[in-house]
Amino acid sequence: VPLEYKYYDCESKKEVVTSLIERLITVDKVHFLLAPYSSPLTLAGAPVAEKYGMLYMDHGGAGDRIFRQGFRYIVQTIGPGSKYHVGILNMMRKIDPEANRLALLYKDAEFSRDVMKGAEKHAKKLGFNIVFKRTYPVGTADLTPVLSDMKAARPDIVIGGGHYEDGQLFARQMADLDINAKAISILVSVTLPAFYEALGPIAEGLMGPSHWEYGVKYSKQTAEEVGLPWIGPSQDEFVKLFKEALGKDLTPDYHAAEAGAAILALVKGIEMANSLDSDKVRAALDKLKFMSFYGGWDVDETGKQIGHSMVDMQWQGGKRVIVWPPEAATGKVCYPLPSFAERAKGRKCIPR
């Protein structure tokens, strides 16, 4: 069955999402839907998919609340927000048990609040001392007041953020205030090439949770070892296809990878159901477990992704390096971080 991709620009507006999804169903007569990017927009479109009983593949909405609404037709490929900052906490407990003072500073939006709740719960489980916990408003142009308060708490580890623009502001103003934690992990923005291009030395050594990074060791052989069916293409084949489609020599980030993996899941579900009927394909996805270049895939009864494990990346010498977990790592973590002032003079952090 040939795949035909019909798409519109929702302009990141909820009201546009709902109208365009309805147009795709009623005018364009599509068989399946791909959700927009971000948790609020994904959630906005879910009731429309439910209304028409159409499978709604979520590749960019990580908010846990999406899957507490009782929707039947939404199926997630990206992992849930509550798991985003679990990895760095596990890593810090492993590499430096003495680094115990933890600061949490997140955007006051649903996705980032989910991340903060999950991080706080896991941090308490591991015995971290949470010395600072705060949120900042959506759309803020100045984080100086809240960052000054955070600096006074003298954290060893800083985790937080929200999305691209505020994540960049977070890092830039931490540097301006010379807040020098041993480890810093910021959501979403850090994983994008544009983050390093914009910040240069400020970005050096900063970490972020990622659903996929080039170099992860997911392969047909890995799938066989863990007893999962493998669905191609390989990682290098995916990257080649991405560059050809984009027309640029640019390595994809995890946003592209998770979107591609959502299509692989849909294709496999159609094959299992031997049908284009949403109910039959949705039932097939309930039973589907596989591995692709993106990693594991498995959903629970609500459609929430439970089979995919995240990795943590770090900027080292202008390159994204996977530093956690050990079985997925492409290099060693740089720790502790040099000060922002030292990095501005060209000092690199040293892998340990």
Coordinates of C-alpha atoms in Angstrom, one line a residue:
V1 CA 0.0 0.0 0.0
P2 CA 1.7 3.3 -1.0
L3 CA 2.0 5.9 1.6
E4 CA 0.8 9.4 0.8
Y5 CA 1.6 12.2 3.2
K6 CA -0.8 15.1 3.4
Y7 CA 0.1 17.9 5.8
Y8 CA -0.7 21.5 6.8
D9 CA 1.0 24.1 9.0
C10 CA -1.0 24.4 12.3
E11 CA 1.0 27.6 13.2
S12 CA 1.3 26.2 16.7
K13 CA -2.2 27.3 17.5
K14 CA -4.7 24.9 19.2
E15 CA -7.7 26.2 17.3
V16 CA -5.9 25.7 14.0
V17 CA -4.9 22.1 15.0
T18 CA -8.5 21.1 15.6
S19 CA -9.8 22.7 12.4
L20 CA -7.0 21.1 10.3
I21 CA -7.5 17.7 11.8
E22 CA -11.1 17.8 10.9
R23 CA -10.3 19.0 7.4
L24 CA -7.8 16.1 7.0
I25 CA -10.6 13.6 8.0
T26 CA -13.6 15.1 6.2
V27 CA -12.1 16.7 3.1
D28 CA -8.8 14.9 2.5
K29 CA -10.3 11.6 3.6
V30 CA -7.0 10.4 5.2
H31 CA -6.9 7.0 6.9
F32 CA -4.7 7.9 9.8
L33 CA -3.5 11.0 11.6
L34 CA -0.1 12.2 12.8
A35 CA -0.3 14.5 15.8
P36 CA 1.3 18.0 15.8
Y37 CA 4.5 18.7 17.9
S38 CA 4.2 19.6 21.6
S39 CA 2.0 18.2 24.4
P40 CA -0.6 21.1 24.4
L41 CA -1.2 20.8 20.6
T42 CA -1.3 17.0 20.6
L43 CA -3.9 17.1 23.4
A44 CA -5.9 19.7 21.5
G45 CA -6.3 17.4 18.5
A46 CA -7.0 14.2 20.5
P47 CA -10.8 14.9 21.0
V48 CA -11.3 15.4 17.2
A49 CA -9.6 12.1 16.5
E50 CA -11.8 10.4 19.1
K51 CA -14.9 12.0 17.6
Y52 CA -14.2 10.4 14.2
G53 CA -12.7 7.2 15.6
M54 CA -9.4 7.7 13.8
L55 CA -6.0 6.5 14.9
Y56 CA -3.8 9.4 16.1
M57 CA -0.1 8.8 16.1
D58 CA 1.7 10.9 18.8
H59 CA 5.3 11.5 18.0
G60 CA 5.9 14.8 19.8
G61 CA 3.5 15.1 22.8
A62 CA 5.2 13.8 25.9
G63 CA 2.8 15.1 28.5
D64 CA 1.6 12.3 30.9
R65 CA -1.8 14.0 31.2
I66 CA -2.7 13.2 27.6
F67 CA -3.0 9.5 28.5
R68 CA -5.1 10.1 31.6
Q69 CA -8.1 11.3 29.6
G70 CA -9.4 8.0 28.5
F71 CA -8.7 8.5 24.8
R72 CA -8.7 5.3 22.8
Y73 CA -7.2 6.3 19.5
I74 CA -4.0 8.1 20.5
V75 CA -0.8 6.1 20.4
Q76 CA 2.6 7.5 21.6
T77 CA 6.0 6.9 20.2
I78 CA 7.9 9.7 22.2
G79 CA 8.4 8.7 25.8
P80 CA 6.4 10.3 28.7
G81 CA 7.6 13.6 30.2
S82 CA 7.9 12.1 33.7
K83 CA 10.9 10.1 32.6
Y84 CA 13.0 12.8 31.0
H85 CA 15.3 13.7 33.8
V86 CA 15.5 10.3 35.4
G87 CA 18.7 9.4 33.5
I88 CA 20.9 12.2 34.7
L89 CA 19.9 11.6 38.3
N90 CA 20.9 7.9 38.0
M91 CA 24.2 9.0 36.3
M92 CA 25.1 11.5 39.0
R93 CA 24.5 8.9 41.8
K94 CA 26.8 6.6 39.9
I95 CA 29.7 8.9 39.1
D96 CA 29.6 11.2 42.1
P97 CA 27.6 10.2 45.2
E98 CA 28.9 13.2 47.0
A99 CA 27.1 15.6 44.6
N100 CA 23.9 15.8 46.5
R101 CA 22.5 19.4 46.3
L102 CA 19.9 19.5 43.5
A103 CA 18.1 22.5 42.0
L104 CA 14.9 22.1 39.9
L105 CA 13.9 25.1 37.7
Y106 CA 11.3 24.4 35.0
K107 CA 8.9 26.4 32.8
D108 CA 5.4 26.6 34.2
A109 CA 3.8 24.5 31.3
E110 CA 2.2 21.1 31.4
F111 CA 5.1 19.2 29.7
S112 CA 7.8 20.7 31.8
R113 CA 5.8 20.3 35.0
D114 CA 5.4 16.6 34.3
V115 CA 9.2 16.4 33.9
M116 CA 9.7 18.2 37.2
K117 CA 7.3 16.0 39.1
G118 CA 9.0 12.9 37.7
A119 CA 12.4 14.2 38.5
E120 CA 11.5 15.3 42.0
K121 CA 9.9 11.9 42.8
H122 CA 13.0 10.0 41.5
A123 CA 15.4 12.4 43.2
K124 CA 13.7 11.8 46.6
K125 CA 13.9 8.0 45.9
L126 CA 17.7 8.3 45.3
G127 CA 18.2 10.5 48.4
F128 CA 19.1 13.8 46.8
N129 CA 18.8 17.0 48.8
I130 CA 16.5 19.3 46.8
V131 CA 17.8 22.8 47.7
F132 CA 15.8 24.7 45.2
K133 CA 12.5 24.1 43.4
R134 CA 10.7 26.7 41.3
T135 CA 8.9 27.4 38.0
Y136 CA 9.1 30.4 35.7
P137 CA 6.2 31.8 33.5
V138 CA 5.7 30.9 29.9
G139 CA 7.1 33.6 27.6
T140 CA 9.4 35.2 30.2
A141 CA 12.2 37.3 28.8
D142 CA 14.3 37.5 31.9
L143 CA 15.2 34.7 34.3
T144 CA 17.7 36.7 36.3
P145 CA 15.6 37.1 39.5
V146 CA 14.8 33.4 39.8
L147 CA 18.3 32.3 38.7
S148 CA 19.8 34.6 41.3
D149 CA 17.8 32.9 44.0
M150 CA 18.9 29.5 42.6
K151 CA 22.6 30.6 42.7
A152 CA 22.2 31.4 46.4
A153 CA 21.1 27.8 47.1
R154 CA 24.6 26.6 45.8
P155 CA 23.4 23.5 43.9
D156 CA 25.8 20.8 42.7
I157 CA 23.4 19.8 40.0
V158 CA 20.9 21.9 38.0
I159 CA 18.1 20.4 36.0
G160 CA 15.2 22.2 34.3
G161 CA 14.0 24.1 31.3
G162 CA 11.1 23.8 29.0
H163 CA 11.5 24.3 25.2
Y164 CA 14.0 25.9 22.8
E165 CA 13.8 29.7 23.4
D166 CA 13.6 29.5 27.2
G167 CA 16.2 26.8 27.3
Q168 CA 18.6 29.0 25.5
L169 CA 17.8 31.9 27.8
F170 CA 18.3 29.6 30.8
A171 CA 21.8 28.7 29.7
R172 CA 22.8 32.3 28.6
Q173 CA 21.7 33.9 31.8
M174 CA 23.3 31.2 34.0
A175 CA 26.5 32.1 32.3
D176 CA 25.8 35.9 32.8
L177 CA 25.4 35.2 36.5
D178 CA 28.3 32.8 36.7
I179 CA 26.3 30.0 38.2
N180 CA 28.7 27.1 38.1
A181 CA 27.1 23.8 39.0
K182 CA 29.0 20.5 38.6
A183 CA 26.4 19.3 36.1
I184 CA 23.6 21.1 34.2
S185 CA 20.9 19.4 32.2
I186 CA 18.3 21.4 30.3
L187 CA 15.2 20.1 28.5
V188 CA 14.8 19.9 24.7
S189 CA 16.8 22.9 23.5
V190 CA 20.2 21.5 24.4
T191 CA 19.7 18.6 22.0
L192 CA 19.3 20.8 19.0
P193 CA 22.3 21.8 16.8
A194 CA 21.0 25.4 16.8
F195 CA 21.6 25.6 20.6
Y196 CA 25.3 25.2 20.2
E197 CA 25.4 27.4 17.1
A198 CA 23.7 30.2 19.1
L199 CA 25.7 29.8 22.4
G200 CA 29.1 28.4 21.5
P201 CA 31.3 28.0 24.6
I202 CA 28.3 28.5 26.9
A203 CA 26.8 25.3 25.6
E204 CA 30.0 23.3 26.1
G205 CA 29.5 20.6 28.7
L206 CA 25.7 21.1 29.0
M207 CA 23.6 18.0 28.9
G208 CA 20.1 17.2 27.9
P209 CA 17.8 14.1 27.8
S210 CA 17.2 12.8 24.3
H211 CA 15.0 10.1 22.8
W212 CA 17.7 9.4 20.2
E213 CA 21.1 10.5 19.2
Y214 CA 23.3 9.5 16.3
G215 CA 25.5 6.6 17.4
V216 CA 23.1 4.7 19.6
K217 CA 23.6 1.0 19.3
Y218 CA 20.2 -0.1 18.2
S219 CA 20.5 -2.7 15.4
K220 CA 19.1 -5.9 14.1
Q221 CA 21.6 -7.8 16.1
T222 CA 20.6 -5.9 19.3
A223 CA 17.0 -6.7 18.6
E224 CA 17.8 -10.4 18.3
E225 CA 19.7 -10.3 21.6
V226 CA 16.7 -8.9 23.5
G227 CA 14.1 -11.0 21.6
L228 CA 12.4 -8.2 19.8
P229 CA 11.4 -8.1 16.1
W230 CA 13.5 -5.6 14.1
I231 CA 12.0 -3.1 11.7
G232 CA 14.4 -1.3 9.3
P233 CA 15.9 1.0 8.1
S234 CA 19.3 0.9 10.0
Q235 CA 20.5 4.1 11.7
D236 CA 22.8 5.0 8.9
E237 CA 20.1 4.3 6.3
F238 CA 17.7 6.6 8.2
V239 CA 20.2 9.4 8.4
K240 CA 20.9 9.1 4.6
L241 CA 17.2 9.2 3.9
F242 CA 16.8 12.2 6.1
K243 CA 19.6 14.1 4.4
E244 CA 18.2 13.3 1.0
A245 CA 14.7 14.5 2.0
L246 CA 16.1 17.7 3.6
G247 CA 18.6 18.4 0.8
K248 CA 21.2 19.3 3.4
D249 CA 24.1 17.5 5.0
L250 CA 22.5 17.8 8.5
T251 CA 22.4 14.9 11.0
P252 CA 18.8 14.6 12.4
D253 CA 18.0 15.2 16.0
Y254 CA 15.6 13.1 18.1
H255 CA 12.5 15.0 16.9
A256 CA 13.0 13.6 13.4
A257 CA 13.9 10.1 14.7
E258 CA 10.8 9.8 16.8
A259 CA 8.6 11.0 14.0
G260 CA 10.1 8.4 11.7
A261 CA 9.6 5.7 14.3
A262 CA 5.9 6.6 14.6
I263 CA 5.5 5.8 10.9
L264 CA 7.3 2.5 11.3
A265 CA 4.9 1.6 14.1
L266 CA 1.9 2.6 12.0
V267 CA 3.2 0.5 9.0
K268 CA 3.7 -2.5 11.2
G269 CA 0.3 -2.1 12.8
I270 CA -1.3 -2.0 9.3
E271 CA 0.5 -5.1 8.3
M272 CA -0.5 -6.9 11.5
A273 CA -4.1 -5.9 11.1
N274 CA -4.1 -6.5 7.3
S275 CA -6.4 -3.5 7.2
L276 CA -6.7 0.3 7.0
D277 CA -9.5 0.3 9.6
S278 CA -8.4 2.4 12.6
D279 CA -10.0 0.1 15.1
K280 CA -8.3 -2.9 13.8
V281 CA -4.9 -1.2 13.5
R282 CA -5.3 0.3 17.0
A283 CA -5.9 -3.2 18.3
A284 CA -2.8 -4.5 16.5
L285 CA -0.7 -1.7 18.1
D286 CA -1.8 -2.9 21.5
K287 CA 0.1 -6.1 20.8
L288 CA 3.0 -4.6 18.9
K289 CA 6.5 -4.7 20.3
F290 CA 9.6 -4.0 18.2
M291 CA 13.0 -2.4 17.9
S292 CA 14.1 0.1 15.2
F293 CA 17.0 2.5 14.8
Y294 CA 15.1 4.6 17.4
G295 CA 15.1 1.9 20.0
G296 CA 12.3 -0.1 21.7
W297 CA 8.6 0.4 21.1
D298 CA 5.7 -0.8 23.2
V299 CA 2.5 0.9 24.6
D300 CA 0.3 0.2 27.5
E301 CA -3.5 0.0 27.4
T302 CA -3.9 3.8 27.3
G303 CA -1.5 4.1 24.3
K304 CA 1.3 5.6 26.4
Q305 CA 4.8 4.6 25.4
I306 CA 6.5 2.2 27.8
G307 CA 9.0 0.4 25.7
H308 CA 11.4 3.2 24.8
S309 CA 14.4 4.2 26.9
M310 CA 15.9 7.7 26.7
V311 CA 19.6 8.6 26.5
D312 CA 21.5 11.6 27.9
M313 CA 23.7 13.7 25.6
Q314 CA 26.4 16.3 26.3
W315 CA 28.0 18.9 24.1
Q316 CA 31.7 18.2 23.9
G317 CA 33.9 20.1 21.5
G318 CA 30.9 21.2 19.4
K319 CA 29.6 17.6 19.1
R320 CA 26.7 15.8 20.7
V321 CA 28.0 12.8 22.7
I322 CA 25.8 10.2 24.3
V323 CA 27.0 9.8 27.9
W324 CA 24.3 7.8 29.6
P325 CA 23.3 5.0 30.0
P326 CA 26.6 3.1 29.6
E327 CA 25.3 0.5 27.2
A328 CA 24.2 3.3 24.8
A329 CA 27.1 5.7 25.4
T330 CA 29.4 6.9 22.5
G331 CA 31.8 8.7 25.0
K332 CA 32.5 9.4 28.6
V333 CA 30.8 12.3 30.5
C334 CA 32.8 15.5 31.0
Y335 CA 32.5 16.2 34.7
P336 CA 32.7 18.4 36.7
L337 CA 32.0 21.3 34.4
P338 CA 34.6 24.1 34.2
S339 CA 33.1 27.5 35.1
F340 CA 31.4 29.5 32.4
A341 CA 34.2 32.0 32.6
E342 CA 36.8 29.2 31.9
R343 CA 34.7 27.9 29.0
A344 CA 34.5 31.4 27.5
K345 CA 38.3 31.3 27.4
G346 CA 38.3 28.1 25.5
R347 CA 38.7 25.5 28.3
K348 CA 37.0 22.2 27.5
C349 CA 35.6 19.8 30.1
I350 CA 37.5 16.6 30.6
P351 CA 35.8 13.2 30.0
R352 CA 36.2 11.0 33.1

